[in-house]
Short mmCIF file of C-alpha atoms in Angstrom, two decimals:
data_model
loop_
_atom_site.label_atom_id
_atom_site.label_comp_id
_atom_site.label_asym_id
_atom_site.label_seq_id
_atom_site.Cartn_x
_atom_site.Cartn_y
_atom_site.Cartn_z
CA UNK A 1 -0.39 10.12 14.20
CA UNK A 2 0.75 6.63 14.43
CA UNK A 3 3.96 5.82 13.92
CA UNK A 4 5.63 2.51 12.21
CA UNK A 5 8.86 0.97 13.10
CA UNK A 6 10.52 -1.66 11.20
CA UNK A 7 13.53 -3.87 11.95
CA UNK A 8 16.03 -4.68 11.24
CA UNK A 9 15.86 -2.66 8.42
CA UNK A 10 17.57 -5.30 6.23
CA UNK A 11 18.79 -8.57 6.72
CA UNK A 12 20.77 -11.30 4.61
CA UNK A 13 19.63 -15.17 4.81
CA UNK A 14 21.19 -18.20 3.48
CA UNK A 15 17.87 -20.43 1.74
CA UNK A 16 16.41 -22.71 4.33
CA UNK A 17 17.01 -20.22 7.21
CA UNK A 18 13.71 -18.83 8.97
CA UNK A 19 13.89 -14.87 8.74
CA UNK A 20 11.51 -12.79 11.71
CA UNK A 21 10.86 -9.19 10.81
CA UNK A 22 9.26 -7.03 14.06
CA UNK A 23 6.59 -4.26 13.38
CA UNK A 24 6.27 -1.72 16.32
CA UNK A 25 3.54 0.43 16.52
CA UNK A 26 3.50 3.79 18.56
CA UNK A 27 -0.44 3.38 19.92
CA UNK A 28 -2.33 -0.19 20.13
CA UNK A 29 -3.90 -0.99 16.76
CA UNK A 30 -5.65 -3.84 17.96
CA UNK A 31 -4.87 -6.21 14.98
CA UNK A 32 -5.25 -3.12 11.84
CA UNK A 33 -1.60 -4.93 10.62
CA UNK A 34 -0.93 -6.31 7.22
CA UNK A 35 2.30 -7.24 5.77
CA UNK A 36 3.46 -7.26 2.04
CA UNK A 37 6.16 -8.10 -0.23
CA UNK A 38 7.13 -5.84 -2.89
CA UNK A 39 10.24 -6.87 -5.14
CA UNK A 40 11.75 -4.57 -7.94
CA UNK A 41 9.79 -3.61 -10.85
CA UNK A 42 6.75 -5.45 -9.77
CA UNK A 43 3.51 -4.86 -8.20
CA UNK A 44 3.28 -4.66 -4.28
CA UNK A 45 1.59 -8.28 -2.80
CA UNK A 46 -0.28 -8.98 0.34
CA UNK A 47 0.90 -11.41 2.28
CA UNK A 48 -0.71 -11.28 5.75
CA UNK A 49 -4.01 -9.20 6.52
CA UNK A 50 -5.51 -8.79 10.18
CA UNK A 51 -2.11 -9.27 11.95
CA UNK A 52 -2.34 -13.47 11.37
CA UNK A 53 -4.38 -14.52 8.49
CA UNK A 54 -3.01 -15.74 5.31
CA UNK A 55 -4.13 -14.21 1.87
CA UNK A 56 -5.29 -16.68 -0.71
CA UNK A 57 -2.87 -17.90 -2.90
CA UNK A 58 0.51 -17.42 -0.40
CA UNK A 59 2.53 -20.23 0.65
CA UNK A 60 2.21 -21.43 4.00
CA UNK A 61 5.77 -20.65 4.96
CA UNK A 62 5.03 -17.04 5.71
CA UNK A 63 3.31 -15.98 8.82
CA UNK A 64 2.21 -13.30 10.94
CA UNK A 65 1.33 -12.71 14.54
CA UNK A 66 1.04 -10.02 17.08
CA UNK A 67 -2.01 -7.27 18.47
CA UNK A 68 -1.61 -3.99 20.12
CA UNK A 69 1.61 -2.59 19.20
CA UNK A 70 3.99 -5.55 18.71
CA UNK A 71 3.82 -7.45 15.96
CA UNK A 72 5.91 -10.34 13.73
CA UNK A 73 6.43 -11.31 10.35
CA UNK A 74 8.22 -14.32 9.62
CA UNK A 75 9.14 -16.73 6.43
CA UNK A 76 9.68 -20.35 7.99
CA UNK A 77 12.13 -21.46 5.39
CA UNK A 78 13.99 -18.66 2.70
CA UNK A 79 13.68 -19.04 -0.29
CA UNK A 80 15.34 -17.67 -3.55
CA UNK A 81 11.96 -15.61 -4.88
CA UNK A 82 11.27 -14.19 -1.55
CA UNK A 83 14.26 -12.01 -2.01
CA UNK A 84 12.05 -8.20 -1.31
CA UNK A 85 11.23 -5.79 0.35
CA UNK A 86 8.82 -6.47 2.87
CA UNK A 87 6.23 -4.13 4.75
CA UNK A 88 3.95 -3.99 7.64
CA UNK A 89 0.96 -0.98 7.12
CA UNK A 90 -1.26 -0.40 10.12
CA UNK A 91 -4.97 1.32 9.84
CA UNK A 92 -6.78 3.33 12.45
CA UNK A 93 -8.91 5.43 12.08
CA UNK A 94 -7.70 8.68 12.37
CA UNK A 95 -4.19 9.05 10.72
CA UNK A 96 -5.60 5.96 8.46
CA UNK A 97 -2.92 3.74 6.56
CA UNK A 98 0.71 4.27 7.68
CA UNK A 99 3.30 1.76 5.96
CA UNK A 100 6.54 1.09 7.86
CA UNK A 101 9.73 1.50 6.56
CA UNK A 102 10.28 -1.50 5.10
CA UNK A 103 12.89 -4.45 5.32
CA UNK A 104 14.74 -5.27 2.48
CA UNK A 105 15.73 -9.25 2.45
CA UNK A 106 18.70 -10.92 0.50
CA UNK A 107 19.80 -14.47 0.12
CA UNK A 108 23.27 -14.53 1.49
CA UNK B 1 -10.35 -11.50 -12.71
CA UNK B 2 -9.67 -7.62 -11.26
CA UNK B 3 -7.84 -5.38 -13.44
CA UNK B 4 -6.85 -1.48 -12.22
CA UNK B 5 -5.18 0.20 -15.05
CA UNK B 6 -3.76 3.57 -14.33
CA UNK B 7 -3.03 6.70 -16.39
CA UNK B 8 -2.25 10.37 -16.70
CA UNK B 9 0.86 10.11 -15.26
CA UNK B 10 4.15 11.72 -17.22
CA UNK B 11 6.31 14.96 -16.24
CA UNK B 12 5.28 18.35 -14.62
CA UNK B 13 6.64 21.99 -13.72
CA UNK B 14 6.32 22.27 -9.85
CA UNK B 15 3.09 23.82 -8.76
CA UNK B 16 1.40 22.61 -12.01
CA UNK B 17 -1.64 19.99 -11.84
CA UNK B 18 -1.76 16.45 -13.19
CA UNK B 19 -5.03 14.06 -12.64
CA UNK B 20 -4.59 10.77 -13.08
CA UNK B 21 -7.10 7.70 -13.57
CA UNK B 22 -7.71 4.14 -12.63
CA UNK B 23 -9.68 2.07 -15.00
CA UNK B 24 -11.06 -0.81 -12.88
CA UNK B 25 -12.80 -3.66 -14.38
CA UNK B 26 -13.45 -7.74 -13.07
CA UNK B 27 -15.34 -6.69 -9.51
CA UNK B 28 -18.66 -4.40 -8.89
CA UNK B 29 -16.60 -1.25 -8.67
CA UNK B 30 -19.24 0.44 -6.34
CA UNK B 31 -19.22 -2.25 -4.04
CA UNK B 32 -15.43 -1.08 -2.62
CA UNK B 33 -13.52 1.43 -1.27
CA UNK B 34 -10.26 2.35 -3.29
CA UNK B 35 -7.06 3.68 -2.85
CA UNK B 36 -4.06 5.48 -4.06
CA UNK B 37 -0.45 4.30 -2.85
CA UNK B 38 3.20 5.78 -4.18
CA UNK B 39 6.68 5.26 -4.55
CA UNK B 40 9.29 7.67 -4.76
CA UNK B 41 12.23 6.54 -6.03
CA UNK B 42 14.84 4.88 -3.91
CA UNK B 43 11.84 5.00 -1.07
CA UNK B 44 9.41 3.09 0.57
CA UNK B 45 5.80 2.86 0.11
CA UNK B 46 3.43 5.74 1.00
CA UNK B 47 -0.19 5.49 1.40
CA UNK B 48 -1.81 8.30 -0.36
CA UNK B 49 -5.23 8.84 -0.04
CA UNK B 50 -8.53 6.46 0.19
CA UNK B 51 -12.19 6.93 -0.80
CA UNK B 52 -14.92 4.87 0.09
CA UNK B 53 -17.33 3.04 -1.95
CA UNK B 54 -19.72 5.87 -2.59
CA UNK B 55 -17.74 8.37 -2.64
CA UNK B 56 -18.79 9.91 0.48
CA UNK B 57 -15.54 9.27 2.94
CA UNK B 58 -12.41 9.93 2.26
CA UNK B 59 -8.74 10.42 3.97
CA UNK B 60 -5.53 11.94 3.09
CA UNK B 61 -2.13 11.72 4.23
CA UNK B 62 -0.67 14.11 5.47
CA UNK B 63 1.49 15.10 2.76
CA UNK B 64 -1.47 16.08 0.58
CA UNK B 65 -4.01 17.29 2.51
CA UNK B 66 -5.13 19.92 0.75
CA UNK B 67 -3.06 19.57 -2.49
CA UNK B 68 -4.83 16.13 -3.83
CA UNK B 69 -8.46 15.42 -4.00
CA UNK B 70 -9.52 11.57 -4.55
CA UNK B 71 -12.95 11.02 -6.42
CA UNK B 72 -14.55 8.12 -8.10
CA UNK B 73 -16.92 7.73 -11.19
CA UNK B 74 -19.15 4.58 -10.84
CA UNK B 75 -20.83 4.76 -13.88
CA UNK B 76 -17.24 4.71 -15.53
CA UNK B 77 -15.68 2.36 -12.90
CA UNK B 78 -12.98 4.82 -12.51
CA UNK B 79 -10.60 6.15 -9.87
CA UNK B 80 -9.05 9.57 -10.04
CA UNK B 81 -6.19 11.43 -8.30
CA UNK B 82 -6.37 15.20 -9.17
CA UNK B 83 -2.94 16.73 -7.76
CA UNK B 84 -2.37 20.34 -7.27
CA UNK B 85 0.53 22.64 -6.30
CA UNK B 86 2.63 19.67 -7.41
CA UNK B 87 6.11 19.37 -5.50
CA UNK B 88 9.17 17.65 -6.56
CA UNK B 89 8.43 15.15 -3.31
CA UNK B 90 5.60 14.23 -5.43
CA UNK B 91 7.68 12.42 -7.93
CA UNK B 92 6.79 8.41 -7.55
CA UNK B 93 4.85 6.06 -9.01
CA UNK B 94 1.11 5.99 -7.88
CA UNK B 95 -0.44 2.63 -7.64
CA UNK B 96 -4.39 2.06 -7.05
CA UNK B 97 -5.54 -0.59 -5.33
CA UNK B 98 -8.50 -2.45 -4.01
CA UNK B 99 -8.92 -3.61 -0.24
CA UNK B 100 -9.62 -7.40 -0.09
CA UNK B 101 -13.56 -6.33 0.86
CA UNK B 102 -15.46 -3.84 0.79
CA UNK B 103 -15.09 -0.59 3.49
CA UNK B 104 -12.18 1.23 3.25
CA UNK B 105 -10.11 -0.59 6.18
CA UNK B 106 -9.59 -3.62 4.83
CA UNK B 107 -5.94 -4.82 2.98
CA UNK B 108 -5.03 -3.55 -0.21
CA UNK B 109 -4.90 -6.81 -2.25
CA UNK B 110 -5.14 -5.59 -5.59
CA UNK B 111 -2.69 -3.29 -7.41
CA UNK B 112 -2.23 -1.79 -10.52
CA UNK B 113 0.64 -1.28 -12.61
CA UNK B 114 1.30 1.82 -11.58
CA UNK B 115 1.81 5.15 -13.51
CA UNK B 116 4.94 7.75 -12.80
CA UNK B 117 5.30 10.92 -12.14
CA UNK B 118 7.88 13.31 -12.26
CA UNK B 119 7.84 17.16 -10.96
CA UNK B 120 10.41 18.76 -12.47
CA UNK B 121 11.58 22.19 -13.96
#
């Protein structure tokens, strides 16, 4: 099975700042790497599908990049409502949807 | 707009069963694959289990392979989980959600509420 790794595992920001989180995957996954933001009590959002591309409706300062096994998730310029917990989830097709471990953000 | 509403969920004895529901409404339900995501407490998220539009593919994690079974009613527009030999690992809440488009690879951009469940003696 794939594996996911996340880091740093958390992080603490001051607003303004631009925050990088690093996926890792253990085989290539091509570009099968979305990212999403999931903050207490509410419903988990996509952010990033296909490694780069933007879902509808998310501001512009979050981004994604990467293919293979190395991939990046980053958020330009903090914010107070971005404070989360953010995941990458790979798919292949035989261990199918594997989320990482996650990387919980806080405004410092 | 799309609306998953899920159900069924509430406490158990480990090793009892529990089958819980999705209601989905706003998109042509058996146009899309669907899945089932959870959240134990204090954890991160889990991918469950995914089924594809018709019903004919579907994947498990690991976890419950062989204790969960995913199916779908299209004439009803609804998403089920049946869970068996329930362990207390199982406790979480279990989202559905809908990829972004149809097949079963694609993002999960649409979530439910979620529904919890708790294995306990």
């Amino acid at each position: 099975d794939i594996q996911m790794t996340q880091s740093p595992s958390s992080l603490s920001a001051s607003v303004g700042d631009r925050v990088t989180i690093t996926c890792q995957a253990s085989q290539d996954i091509n570009n099968y790497l979305n990212w999403y933001q999931h903050k207490p009590g509410k419903v988990p959002k996509l952010l990033i599908y296909d490694a780069s591309n933007l879902e509808t409706g998310v501001p512009s300062r979050f981004s994604g990049s990467g293919s293979g096994t190395d991939f990046t998730f980053t958020i330009s310029s903090l914010q107070p409502e971005d404070i989360a917990t953010y995941y990458c989830q790979q798919y292949d097709t035989l261990s199918m949807f594997t989320f990482g471990p996650g990387t919980k953000v806080d405004i410092k | 707009q799309v609306q998953l509403v899920e159900s069924g969920g509430g406490g158990v004895q480990p090793g009892r069963s529990l089958r819980l529901s999705c209601a989905a409404s706003g998109f042509t339900f058996n146009s899309h694959g669907m899945h089932w995501v959870r959240q134990a407490p204090g954890k991160g998220l889990e991918w469950v289990a995914v089924i594809s539009n018709d019903g004919s593919i579907k994947y498990y994690a690991d976890s419950v392979k062989g204790r969960f079974t995913i199916s779908r009613d299209n004439s009803k527009n609804t998403l089920f989980l049946q869970m068996n030999s329930l362990r207390g690992e199982d406790t979480a809440v279990y989202y559905c959600a809908k990829p972004r488009s149809p097949g079963i690879a694609a993002a999960a951009a649409y979530w439910g509420q979620g529904t919890l469940v708790i294995v306990s003696s």
